[in-house]
Amino acid sequence: MRRSSTDESTYRRSPSPEGKEPGFARGGPFRRCSSQYGRGDAGDASSGAFFGLHANPGPKAAQARYTSPKGNKYVVFYLDLSFIFLLELKRCSMARGCLQGVKYLMFAFNLLFWLGGCGVLGVGIWLAATQGNFATLSSSFPSLSAANLLIVTGTFVMAIGFVGCIGALKENKCLLLTFFVLLLLVLLLEATIAVLFFAYTDKIDRYAQQDLKKGLHLYGTEGNVGLTNAWSIIQTDFRCCGVSNYTDWFEVYNTTRVPDSCCLEFSDSCGLHAPGTWWKAPCYETVKAWLQENLLAVGIFGLCTALVQILGLTFAMTMYCQVVKADTYCA
C-alpha cells in the first residue's frame, strides 16, 4: 500500500539546530555502504564518530586543544633562558681565564720587582756598614749619600712590589689600585725631575760646583769618612784633582798642597811635592764629560726603567678591570 503524506510526516525529523544531519543519520548501517562508495573512515574518525554517533567536543576538550600551544611557548622560553645562561657562563669562564693569565703575569712581574728592591737594599746596607756615608760629596746635604739613596730606593721598591704581589694573588681591587697609584706617582716624579734637570742645567752646574767646593773643607775631618773616601776614589779613577782645578785644595790646606789621591804616582805625602806631579784635569768637568760620553747608556737605562714602570701600570690596570668584569658577570 502506498502511504499518504500525512503518514510519512510522522517519520520525518525536524532539522537539527545547525542545519546538519545528526550523527546517527550517517552512521549505523549506512556507514558500511558509504565506505563502499569511496567514503573513508578518516573523515568520520576526525569528526569524532564512534559507533555511528558524533560526539561534539566538550569544554575540557576545547581547553586541552588550546593549552598545547601555551606549553610550547613555555618550552621555547625555557630553552631561551638555558641558552642565555650558557652564554653568560661561557663569558664568565673567558673572563676568569683572562683574569688568571693576567694574575700570574703580574705576580711574576712584581716578584722580580720585589727581588730587585731587595738587591738594591742589600747593596745600600753593605755600603753603609763597610764604607760609612759612601759618596757623600755635598756639604749642604750630608745625608744624601749613595748608601742612603740605595737604602731608601730599595725599601720603596720592595714595598711597591709587595703590594703588587699581594694584590695579584688575592685579586684585591684596593691593593691593585694602590699599586697603580704609587707606581704612577714614582713615574711622574722621575719625569718631573728629568724635565727640571734639562731646563735648569746651567743653574744646577753653578750650584753644584759651589757646594762641592764647600765640601772640600770637610775632607779628612772626623766624622766625614764617606766624603773623604768619595773624593779619593773619584780623583784616583778619573785622574783629576779638585772641583774646577787643583788650586781648589790650596784654600783647604792654606798652603800649596793637595791630597795624595791627586798624584800621578801615588806615594805617602806625594801631595806636598811640586805641581808637576799632580793631575791637572778638573774633576767636575771630567765626570761631566764621562757622563756625556756614556749618555746613550744612561738614556737606555732610564728608558728601560720607564718601560718597566709603564708595564707594571698596564698589568695593574688590566687586572683591575678584569677583576671588576669577573665580579660583574659572575656575581
XYZ file of C-alpha atoms in Angstrom:
331
model
C 0.000 0.000 0.000
C 1.074 3.488 -0.578
C 1.474 5.672 2.449
C -0.034 9.061 2.458
C 1.841 12.239 3.026
C 0.308 12.511 6.426
C 1.708 9.152 7.387
C 5.153 9.995 6.036
C 5.283 13.181 8.019
C 5.188 11.182 11.184
C 8.553 9.647 10.240
C 10.133 12.939 9.272
C 12.642 14.528 11.644
C 12.914 18.186 12.241
C 16.221 19.614 11.098
C 18.988 19.998 13.656
C 19.743 23.433 15.046
C 22.921 23.685 12.970
C 21.146 22.608 9.791
C 23.142 19.407 9.686
C 22.051 15.828 9.845
C 22.510 14.111 13.135
C 25.313 11.767 13.593
C 23.265 8.593 13.505
C 21.910 9.524 10.022
C 25.429 8.988 8.718
C 26.267 6.103 10.958
C 24.930 2.674 11.527
C 24.268 0.506 8.555
C 24.826 3.335 6.121
C 28.450 3.687 7.138
C 29.487 0.416 5.515
C 27.671 1.380 2.372
C 29.314 4.730 2.237
C 32.738 3.139 2.609
C 32.000 1.010 -0.402
C 31.264 4.094 -2.488
C 34.561 5.795 -1.624
C 33.745 7.479 1.662
C 36.611 6.752 4.001
C 36.552 6.371 7.722
C 39.201 9.023 8.218
C 36.741 11.848 7.901
C 34.389 10.213 10.370
C 37.211 9.462 12.765
C 38.464 13.034 12.621
C 34.992 14.367 13.288
C 34.677 12.223 16.396
C 32.358 9.396 15.103
C 32.061 6.467 17.414
C 29.694 3.592 16.667
C 27.727 5.754 14.287
C 27.375 8.617 16.773
C 29.056 12.020 16.582
C 30.428 13.294 19.852
C 30.671 17.083 19.976
C 33.829 18.369 21.739
C 33.073 19.447 25.259
C 34.647 22.289 27.236
C 37.501 20.079 28.572
C 38.447 19.017 25.052
C 38.428 22.636 23.898
C 40.591 23.622 26.867
C 43.042 20.820 26.111
C 43.143 21.897 22.482
C 44.290 25.431 23.403
C 46.744 24.544 26.191
C 49.146 22.784 23.871
C 50.389 25.992 22.161
C 50.899 27.588 25.580
C 53.053 24.628 26.616
C 55.160 25.050 23.503
C 55.713 28.696 24.425
C 56.905 27.641 27.865
C 59.355 25.166 26.340
C 60.769 27.814 23.988
C 61.057 30.258 26.873
C 62.965 27.721 28.960
C 65.262 26.965 26.034
C 65.967 30.672 25.588
C 66.811 31.009 29.261
C 69.122 27.997 29.072
C 70.871 29.420 26.020
C 71.351 32.794 27.689
C 72.670 31.071 30.809
C 75.178 29.089 28.742
C 76.351 32.267 27.001
C 76.797 34.045 30.308
C 78.601 31.022 31.724
C 80.936 30.956 28.737
C 81.560 34.683 29.058
C 82.232 34.252 32.751
C 84.662 31.410 32.033
C 86.501 33.522 29.465
C 86.701 36.427 31.910
C 88.067 34.122 34.591
C 90.610 32.687 32.144
C 91.856 36.138 31.167
C 91.977 37.101 34.830
C 94.120 34.094 35.699
C 96.571 34.848 32.882
C 96.969 38.492 33.857
C 97.173 37.462 37.506
C 100.209 35.216 37.021
C 101.932 37.713 34.720
C 101.508 40.499 37.238
C 102.665 38.270 40.088
C 105.838 37.324 38.178
C 106.499 40.974 37.308
C 106.065 42.169 40.900
C 108.129 39.284 42.220
C 111.046 40.411 40.036
C 110.333 43.982 41.111
C 110.472 42.952 44.764
C 113.677 40.925 44.296
C 115.313 43.919 42.591
C 114.371 46.084 45.553
C 115.900 43.508 47.900
C 119.149 43.616 45.907
C 119.323 47.426 45.946
C 118.560 47.487 49.666
C 121.268 44.894 50.334
C 123.902 46.901 48.445
C 122.930 50.056 50.332
C 123.177 48.319 53.701
C 126.557 46.835 52.746
C 127.897 50.244 51.717
C 126.589 51.849 54.899
C 128.175 49.117 57.038
C 131.561 48.919 55.324
C 132.135 52.327 53.742
C 130.267 54.657 56.082
C 128.485 57.503 54.295
C 129.848 56.476 50.924
C 129.789 59.083 48.142
C 128.751 61.978 50.365
C 130.050 64.887 48.303
C 127.631 67.622 49.318
C 128.174 69.625 52.473
C 124.642 71.057 52.295
C 123.057 67.592 52.218
C 125.304 65.289 54.263
C 122.616 62.589 54.411
C 122.443 62.499 50.617
C 124.898 59.637 50.271
C 124.958 56.747 47.868
C 124.290 54.277 50.679
C 121.283 56.189 51.992
C 119.877 56.667 48.491
C 120.193 52.938 47.789
C 118.556 52.035 51.098
C 115.611 54.379 50.547
C 115.182 53.324 46.916
C 115.395 49.611 47.722
C 112.887 49.893 50.571
C 110.408 51.809 48.419
C 110.737 49.357 45.530
C 110.264 46.404 47.888
C 107.132 47.972 49.359
C 105.612 48.607 45.928
C 106.476 45.100 44.733
C 104.990 43.558 47.877
C 101.713 45.456 47.417
C 101.571 44.338 43.777
C 102.232 40.681 44.614
C 99.590 40.514 47.333
C 97.094 42.398 45.177
C 97.659 39.967 42.293
C 97.355 36.839 44.442
C 94.298 37.994 46.347
C 92.725 39.733 43.334
C 92.094 42.669 45.644
C 90.897 45.790 43.848
C 92.053 48.122 46.633
C 95.639 46.793 46.598
C 95.778 46.809 42.806
C 94.613 50.414 42.692
C 97.106 51.366 45.431
C 99.937 49.755 43.459
C 98.860 51.620 40.326
C 98.719 54.996 42.107
C 102.110 54.559 43.828
C 103.848 53.485 40.635
C 102.227 56.324 38.716
C 103.450 58.853 41.306
C 107.001 57.493 41.025
C 106.890 57.728 37.240
C 105.565 61.297 37.347
C 108.225 62.275 39.904
C 111.009 60.872 37.730
C 109.638 62.661 34.660
C 109.393 65.946 36.597
C 112.994 65.651 37.849
C 114.252 64.921 34.328
C 112.411 67.923 32.841
C 113.647 70.265 35.589
C 117.211 68.994 35.213
C 117.330 69.715 31.473
C 115.525 73.042 31.915
C 117.887 74.403 34.601
C 121.165 72.748 33.627
C 123.267 75.951 33.901
C 121.953 76.878 37.346
C 122.428 73.305 38.564
C 126.033 73.369 37.317
C 126.885 76.562 39.207
C 125.195 75.459 42.401
C 126.817 72.008 42.274
C 130.327 73.436 41.841
C 129.864 75.860 44.732
C 128.518 73.139 47.007
C 131.317 70.732 46.070
C 133.960 73.365 46.842
C 132.412 73.849 50.274
C 132.553 70.108 50.763
C 136.309 70.085 50.177
C 136.810 71.757 53.566
C 135.385 68.641 55.227
C 137.949 66.383 53.576
C 139.914 64.315 56.120
C 137.969 65.632 59.105
C 136.440 63.460 61.799
C 133.000 62.116 61.013
C 133.319 62.623 57.247
C 134.831 59.325 56.221
C 132.310 58.945 53.389
C 133.182 62.296 51.837
C 136.922 61.607 52.163
C 136.625 58.170 50.555
C 134.412 59.519 47.766
C 136.889 62.257 46.771
C 139.819 59.851 46.927
C 138.063 57.340 44.639
C 136.958 59.995 42.139
C 140.378 61.654 41.860
C 142.154 58.298 41.533
C 139.783 56.723 38.996
C 139.171 59.818 36.830
C 142.717 61.151 37.140
C 141.638 64.602 38.176
C 142.230 66.990 41.057
C 139.881 69.480 42.706
C 136.459 70.661 41.558
C 137.476 73.181 38.888
C 141.261 72.990 39.361
C 143.897 71.544 41.688
C 144.217 75.008 43.242
C 140.871 74.424 44.990
C 142.800 72.393 47.568
C 145.084 75.307 48.384
C 142.177 77.039 50.146
C 141.505 73.894 52.152
C 145.098 73.372 53.403
C 146.056 77.081 53.298
C 149.193 76.007 51.545
C 150.419 74.562 48.278
C 149.230 71.082 48.901
C 146.783 68.547 47.504
C 145.584 65.122 48.707
C 147.760 62.153 47.839
C 144.994 60.882 45.540
C 145.848 63.725 43.110
C 149.370 62.427 42.476
C 150.338 60.891 39.162
C 152.192 58.194 41.093
C 150.717 57.513 44.469
C 153.014 57.589 47.480
C 152.836 58.836 51.035
C 152.858 62.662 51.272
C 153.166 62.990 47.499
C 150.688 65.852 47.686
C 153.426 68.029 49.128
C 155.546 67.682 46.020
C 155.720 70.019 43.049
C 152.524 70.636 40.999
C 154.128 68.798 38.088
C 153.433 65.501 39.887
C 149.692 66.134 40.212
C 146.714 65.628 37.943
C 145.676 68.883 36.294
C 142.196 67.999 34.997
C 139.194 69.378 36.950
C 137.082 66.596 38.431
C 133.719 68.265 37.790
C 134.295 68.674 34.062
C 135.922 65.246 33.781
C 132.972 63.453 35.390
C 130.554 65.534 33.326
C 132.386 64.602 30.111
C 132.296 60.934 31.133
C 128.536 61.126 31.651
C 128.092 62.761 28.249
C 130.176 60.044 26.588
C 128.008 57.417 28.222
C 124.809 59.362 27.682
C 123.446 56.621 25.438
C 123.854 54.006 28.163
C 122.332 56.368 30.723
C 119.421 57.067 28.367
C 118.857 53.351 27.708
C 118.879 52.671 31.451
C 116.360 55.442 32.075
C 114.191 54.275 29.177
C 114.215 50.665 30.410
C 113.270 51.855 33.886
C 110.365 53.867 32.463
C 109.209 50.928 30.308
C 109.255 48.580 33.292
C 107.149 51.037 35.262
C 104.712 51.507 32.363
C 104.468 47.724 32.039
C 103.649 47.495 35.734
C 100.978 50.172 35.348
C 99.484 48.288 32.395
C 99.386 44.981 34.279
C 97.828 46.623 37.335
C 95.072 48.429 35.431
C 94.360 45.421 33.186
C 93.985 43.116 36.155
C 91.861 45.671 37.994
C 89.461 45.840 35.019
C 89.397 42.046 34.727
C 88.528 41.701 38.415
C 85.713 44.203 38.005
C 84.373 42.357 34.951
C 84.607 38.976 36.671
C 82.729 40.309 39.680
C 80.072 41.824 37.385
C 79.488 38.721 35.217
C 79.932 36.048 37.871
C 78.271 37.730 40.838
